[in-house]
PDB file of C-alpha atoms in Angstrom:
ATOM      1  CA  MET A   1     -15.046  -1.625  -9.255  1.00 43.00           C
ATOM      2  CA  ALA A   2     -12.686   1.267 -10.129  1.00 51.00           C
ATOM      3  CA  GLN A   3     -15.463   3.828  -9.559  1.00 47.00           C
ATOM      4  CA  VAL A   4     -16.068   2.398  -6.083  1.00 46.00           C
ATOM      5  CA  LEU A   5     -12.359   2.575  -5.274  1.00 58.00           C
ATOM      6  CA  ALA A   6     -11.930   6.070  -6.659  1.00 54.00           C
ATOM      7  CA  GLY A   7     -14.992   7.548  -4.997  1.00 63.00           C
ATOM      8  CA  PRO A   8     -15.909  11.151  -5.747  1.00 70.00           C
ATOM      9  CA  GLY A   9     -12.299  12.196  -6.392  1.00 77.00           C
ATOM     10  CA  GLY A  10     -11.989  10.440  -9.728  1.00 88.00           C
ATOM     11  CA  ILE A  11      -9.434   8.514 -11.723  1.00 92.00           C
ATOM     12  CA  TYR A  12      -6.460  10.405 -13.139  1.00 96.00           C
ATOM     13  CA  VAL A  13      -3.643   9.346 -15.424  1.00 97.00           C
ATOM     14  CA  SER A  14      -0.447  10.898 -16.742  1.00 98.00           C
ATOM     15  CA  PRO A  15      -0.444  11.830 -20.432  1.00 98.00           C
ATOM     16  CA  LEU A  16       2.730   9.775 -20.980  1.00 96.00           C
ATOM     17  CA  GLY A  17       2.282   6.508 -22.853  1.00 95.00           C
ATOM     18  CA  ARG A  18       3.476   4.019 -20.271  1.00 93.00           C
ATOM     19  CA  ALA A  19       1.140   5.384 -17.576  1.00 95.00           C
ATOM     20  CA  ARG A  20      -1.822   5.383 -19.957  1.00 96.00           C
ATOM     21  CA  GLU A  21      -1.023   1.773 -20.913  1.00 95.00           C
ATOM     22  CA  THR A  22      -0.836   0.811 -17.231  1.00 92.00           C
ATOM     23  CA  ALA A  23      -4.198   2.448 -16.551  1.00 92.00           C
ATOM     24  CA  ALA A  24      -5.766   0.617 -19.510  1.00 93.00           C
ATOM     25  CA  ILE A  25      -4.479  -2.726 -18.187  1.00 92.00           C
ATOM     26  CA  ALA A  26      -5.323  -2.102 -14.523  1.00 89.00           C
ATOM     27  CA  LEU A  27      -8.671  -0.400 -15.132  1.00 90.00           C
ATOM     28  CA  PRO A  28      -9.924  -1.742 -18.476  1.00 90.00           C
ATOM     29  CA  GLY A  29     -12.798   0.220 -19.958  1.00 89.00           C
ATOM     30  CA  THR A  30     -12.781   2.735 -17.118  1.00 88.00           C
ATOM     31  CA  PRO A  31     -12.745   6.381 -18.139  1.00 90.00           C
ATOM     32  CA  ALA A  32      -9.923   8.425 -16.642  1.00 92.00           C
ATOM     33  CA  VAL A  33      -8.974  12.080 -16.758  1.00 95.00           C
ATOM     34  CA  VAL A  34      -5.625  12.610 -18.497  1.00 97.00           C
ATOM     35  CA  ASP A  35      -3.878  15.329 -16.507  1.00 98.00           C
ATOM     36  CA  PRO A  36      -0.581  16.871 -17.684  1.00 98.00           C
ATOM     37  CA  ARG A  37       0.390  17.636 -14.059  1.00 98.00           C
ATOM     38  CA  LEU A  38       0.947  13.886 -13.602  1.00 98.00           C
ATOM     39  CA  ALA A  39       3.822  13.711 -16.101  1.00 97.00           C
ATOM     40  CA  GLU A  40       7.206  12.623 -14.738  1.00 96.00           C
ATOM     41  CA  ILE A  41       9.803  15.256 -13.865  1.00 97.00           C
ATOM     42  CA  ASP A  42      11.213  17.073 -16.907  1.00 97.00           C
ATOM     43  CA  THR A  43      14.898  16.162 -17.131  1.00 97.00           C
ATOM     44  CA  GLY A  44      15.912  18.900 -19.578  1.00 97.00           C
ATOM     45  CA  ALA A  45      19.275  18.199 -21.230  1.00 97.00           C
ATOM     46  CA  TRP A  46      19.262  14.666 -19.817  1.00 97.00           C
ATOM     47  CA  GLU A  47      16.057  13.611 -21.584  1.00 95.00           C
ATOM     48  CA  GLY A  48      16.622  10.279 -23.328  1.00 94.00           C
ATOM     49  CA  ARG A  49      19.985   9.597 -21.671  1.00 95.00           C
ATOM     50  CA  LEU A  50      20.713   6.398 -19.810  1.00 95.00           C
ATOM     51  CA  LYS A  51      20.747   6.542 -16.026  1.00 92.00           C
ATOM     52  CA  SER A  52      24.301   5.136 -16.084  1.00 94.00           C
ATOM     53  CA  GLU A  53      25.441   8.238 -18.046  1.00 95.00           C
ATOM     54  CA  LEU A  54      24.262  10.677 -15.374  1.00 95.00           C
ATOM     55  CA  PRO A  55      26.044  11.914 -12.247  1.00 95.00           C
ATOM     56  CA  LYS A  56      25.026   9.954  -9.160  1.00 91.00           C
ATOM     57  CA  GLY A  57      23.021  11.770  -6.491  1.00 90.00           C
ATOM     58  CA  ALA A  58      21.984  10.474  -3.091  1.00 93.00           C
ATOM     59  CA  SER A  59      18.749   9.269  -4.743  1.00 95.00           C
ATOM     60  CA  ASP A  60      17.194   9.158  -8.206  1.00 94.00           C
ATOM     61  CA  LEU A  61      14.947  12.045  -7.177  1.00 96.00           C
ATOM     62  CA  GLU A  62      17.969  14.158  -6.246  1.00 95.00           C
ATOM     63  CA  THR A  63      19.759  13.214  -9.464  1.00 95.00           C
ATOM     64  CA  TYR A  64      16.907  14.047 -11.832  1.00 96.00           C
ATOM     65  CA  ALA A  65      15.904  17.193  -9.914  1.00 96.00           C
ATOM     66  CA  ALA A  66      19.404  18.541 -10.675  1.00 96.00           C
ATOM     67  CA  ALA A  67      19.150  18.046 -14.457  1.00 97.00           C
ATOM     68  CA  PRO A  68      20.454  21.055 -16.429  1.00 97.00           C
ATOM     69  CA  GLY A  69      17.526  22.846 -18.050  1.00 98.00           C
ATOM     70  CA  GLY A  70      15.102  20.514 -16.296  1.00 98.00           C
ATOM     71  CA  GLU A  71      12.098  21.194 -14.122  1.00 97.00           C
ATOM     72  CA  GLY A  72      13.870  20.995 -10.770  1.00 97.00           C
ATOM     73  CA  LEU A  73      12.490  19.910  -7.440  1.00 95.00           C
ATOM     74  CA  ASP A  74      10.694  23.113  -6.444  1.00 96.00           C
ATOM     75  CA  ALA A  75       8.652  23.223  -9.649  1.00 97.00           C
ATOM     76  CA  LEU A  76       7.855  19.506  -9.417  1.00 97.00           C
ATOM     77  CA  MET A  77       6.709  19.882  -5.820  1.00 97.00           C
ATOM     78  CA  ILE A  78       4.465  22.812  -6.751  1.00 97.00           C
ATOM     79  CA  ARG A  79       2.961  20.812  -9.624  1.00 98.00           C
ATOM     80  CA  VAL A  80       2.318  17.749  -7.444  1.00 98.00           C
ATOM     81  CA  ARG A  81       0.883  19.835  -4.593  1.00 97.00           C
ATOM     82  CA  ASN A  82      -1.346  21.738  -7.028  1.00 98.00           C
ATOM     83  CA  PHE A  83      -2.760  18.465  -8.307  1.00 97.00           C
ATOM     84  CA  ALA A  84      -3.230  16.958  -4.833  1.00 96.00           C
ATOM     85  CA  ASP A  85      -4.885  20.099  -3.459  1.00 96.00           C
ATOM     86  CA  GLY A  86      -7.502  19.854  -6.212  1.00 94.00           C
ATOM     87  CA  LEU A  87      -8.644  16.341  -5.305  1.00 92.00           C
ATOM     88  CA  ARG A  88     -12.151  16.239  -3.851  1.00 89.00           C
ATOM     89  CA  GLY A  89     -12.193  12.756  -2.385  1.00 88.00           C
ATOM     90  CA  PRO A  90     -10.657   9.299  -2.700  1.00 90.00           C
ATOM     91  CA  SER A  91      -8.962   9.015  -6.083  1.00 92.00           C
ATOM     92  CA  ILE A  92      -6.907   6.688  -8.218  1.00 93.00           C
ATOM     93  CA  VAL A  93      -3.772   8.249  -9.692  1.00 95.00           C
ATOM     94  CA  VAL A  94      -1.649   6.493 -12.316  1.00 95.00           C
ATOM     95  CA  ALA A  95       1.588   8.423 -12.679  1.00 96.00           C
ATOM     96  CA  HIS A  96       5.336   7.821 -12.410  1.00 95.00           C
ATOM     97  CA  GLY A  97       7.921   6.840  -9.819  1.00 93.00           C
ATOM     98  CA  LEU A  98       9.580  10.131  -8.913  1.00 95.00           C
ATOM     99  CA  TRP A  99       6.257  11.982  -9.159  1.00 97.00           C
ATOM    100  CA  GLY A 100       4.798   9.409  -6.794  1.00 96.00           C
ATOM    101  CA  GLN A 101       7.693   9.739  -4.347  1.00 97.00           C
ATOM    102  CA  VAL A 102       6.991  13.468  -4.125  1.00 97.00           C
ATOM    103  CA  LEU A 103       3.226  12.947  -3.691  1.00 97.00           C
ATOM    104  CA  ARG A 104       3.770  10.309  -1.024  1.00 97.00           C
ATOM    105  CA  GLY A 105       6.363  12.464   0.705  1.00 97.00           C
ATOM    106  CA  LEU A 106       4.138  15.539   0.740  1.00 96.00           C
ATOM    107  CA  ALA A 107       1.204  13.484   2.057  1.00 95.00           C
ATOM    108  CA  GLN A 108       3.380  12.208   4.905  1.00 96.00           C
ATOM    109  CA  GLY A 109       5.111  15.498   5.713  1.00 96.00           C
ATOM    110  CA  MET A 110       8.569  14.327   4.655  1.00 96.00           C
ATOM    111  CA  ALA A 111      11.652  16.414   3.947  1.00 95.00           C
ATOM    112  CA  PHE A 112      13.089  16.246   0.433  1.00 91.00           C
ATOM    113  CA  GLU A 113      15.854  13.841   1.468  1.00 90.00           C
ATOM    114  CA  GLU A 114      13.283  11.433   2.883  1.00 96.00           C
ATOM    115  CA  MET A 115      11.149  11.581  -0.276  1.00 96.00           C
ATOM    116  CA  GLY A 116      13.970  10.305  -2.452  1.00 95.00           C
ATOM    117  CA  ALA A 117      14.834   7.529   0.003  1.00 96.00           C
ATOM    118  CA  GLN A 118      11.367   5.953  -0.209  1.00 95.00           C
ATOM    119  CA  GLU A 119      10.747   2.673  -1.946  1.00 92.00           C
ATOM    120  CA  ASN A 120       9.905   3.260  -5.600  1.00 90.00           C
ATOM    121  CA  GLY A 121       8.185   0.015  -6.523  1.00 87.00           C
ATOM    122  CA  GLN A 122       6.299  -0.978  -9.622  1.00 84.00           C
ATOM    123  CA  GLY A 123       3.380  -3.359  -9.905  1.00 81.00           C
ATOM    124  CA  CYS A 124       1.830  -2.223  -6.653  1.00 87.00           C
ATOM    125  CA  VAL A 125      -0.551   0.372  -5.261  1.00 90.00           C
ATOM    126  CA  TYR A 126       0.386   2.956  -2.655  1.00 93.00           C
ATOM    127  CA  HIS A 127      -2.672   3.778  -0.561  1.00 93.00           C
ATOM    128  CA  LEU A 128      -2.426   7.189   1.131  1.00 94.00           C
ATOM    129  CA  GLU A 129      -4.807   8.169   3.896  1.00 92.00           C
ATOM    130  CA  ASP A 130      -4.543  10.484   6.898  1.00 93.00           C
ATOM    131  CA  GLY A 131      -0.806  11.055   6.413  1.00 93.00           C
ATOM    132  CA  ARG A 132      -0.015   7.349   6.251  1.00 95.00           C
ATOM    133  CA  GLU A 133       1.016   5.066   3.429  1.00 94.00           C
ATOM    134  CA  ARG A 134       0.242   1.405   2.893  1.00 93.00           C
ATOM    135  CA  ARG A 135       1.588  -0.602  -0.027  1.00 93.00           C
ATOM    136  CA  ILE A 136      -0.863  -3.032  -1.592  1.00 89.00           C
ATOM    137  CA  GLY A 137       0.572  -5.806  -3.747  1.00 83.00           C
ATOM    138  CA  SER A 138       4.140  -6.757  -4.385  1.00 74.00           C
ATOM    139  CA  ALA A 139       6.605  -4.129  -5.447  1.00 67.00           C
ATOM    140  CA  THR A 140       9.477  -4.701  -7.793  1.00 67.00           C
ATOM    141  CA  ALA A 141      12.437  -2.353  -7.804  1.00 60.00           C
ATOM    142  CA  GLU A 142      12.559   0.181 -10.591  1.00 55.00           C
TER     143      GLU A 142
END
């Protein structure tokens, strides 16, 4: 079933453990390409700190993009765009919340502020096609 859903584009998963575990549960026995470009934003000096310990931005995306010594928004957007531009057809991507907000925002032509304001649900699928998004399944807040 996963091959039918993914089509010629393939199935891709972040190298980080929780995304690989999710892919194994959602797509058991299905081979996937582990792609380092799907890793969540690098939070530099804030890596491992609790969200409650960090300064509050307008959105989680804004907060983590401002991390000292971190990747920053421009680099994340380049990484996400580079991955998306390489897709050759319908694909399944198992990644992370902020990474997904950027992908979804780029696909829909959003400004940065709009990207961070998007729903960031778990336990659901975001289907992107022709500049539109449709959520499949129930989403729980992150």
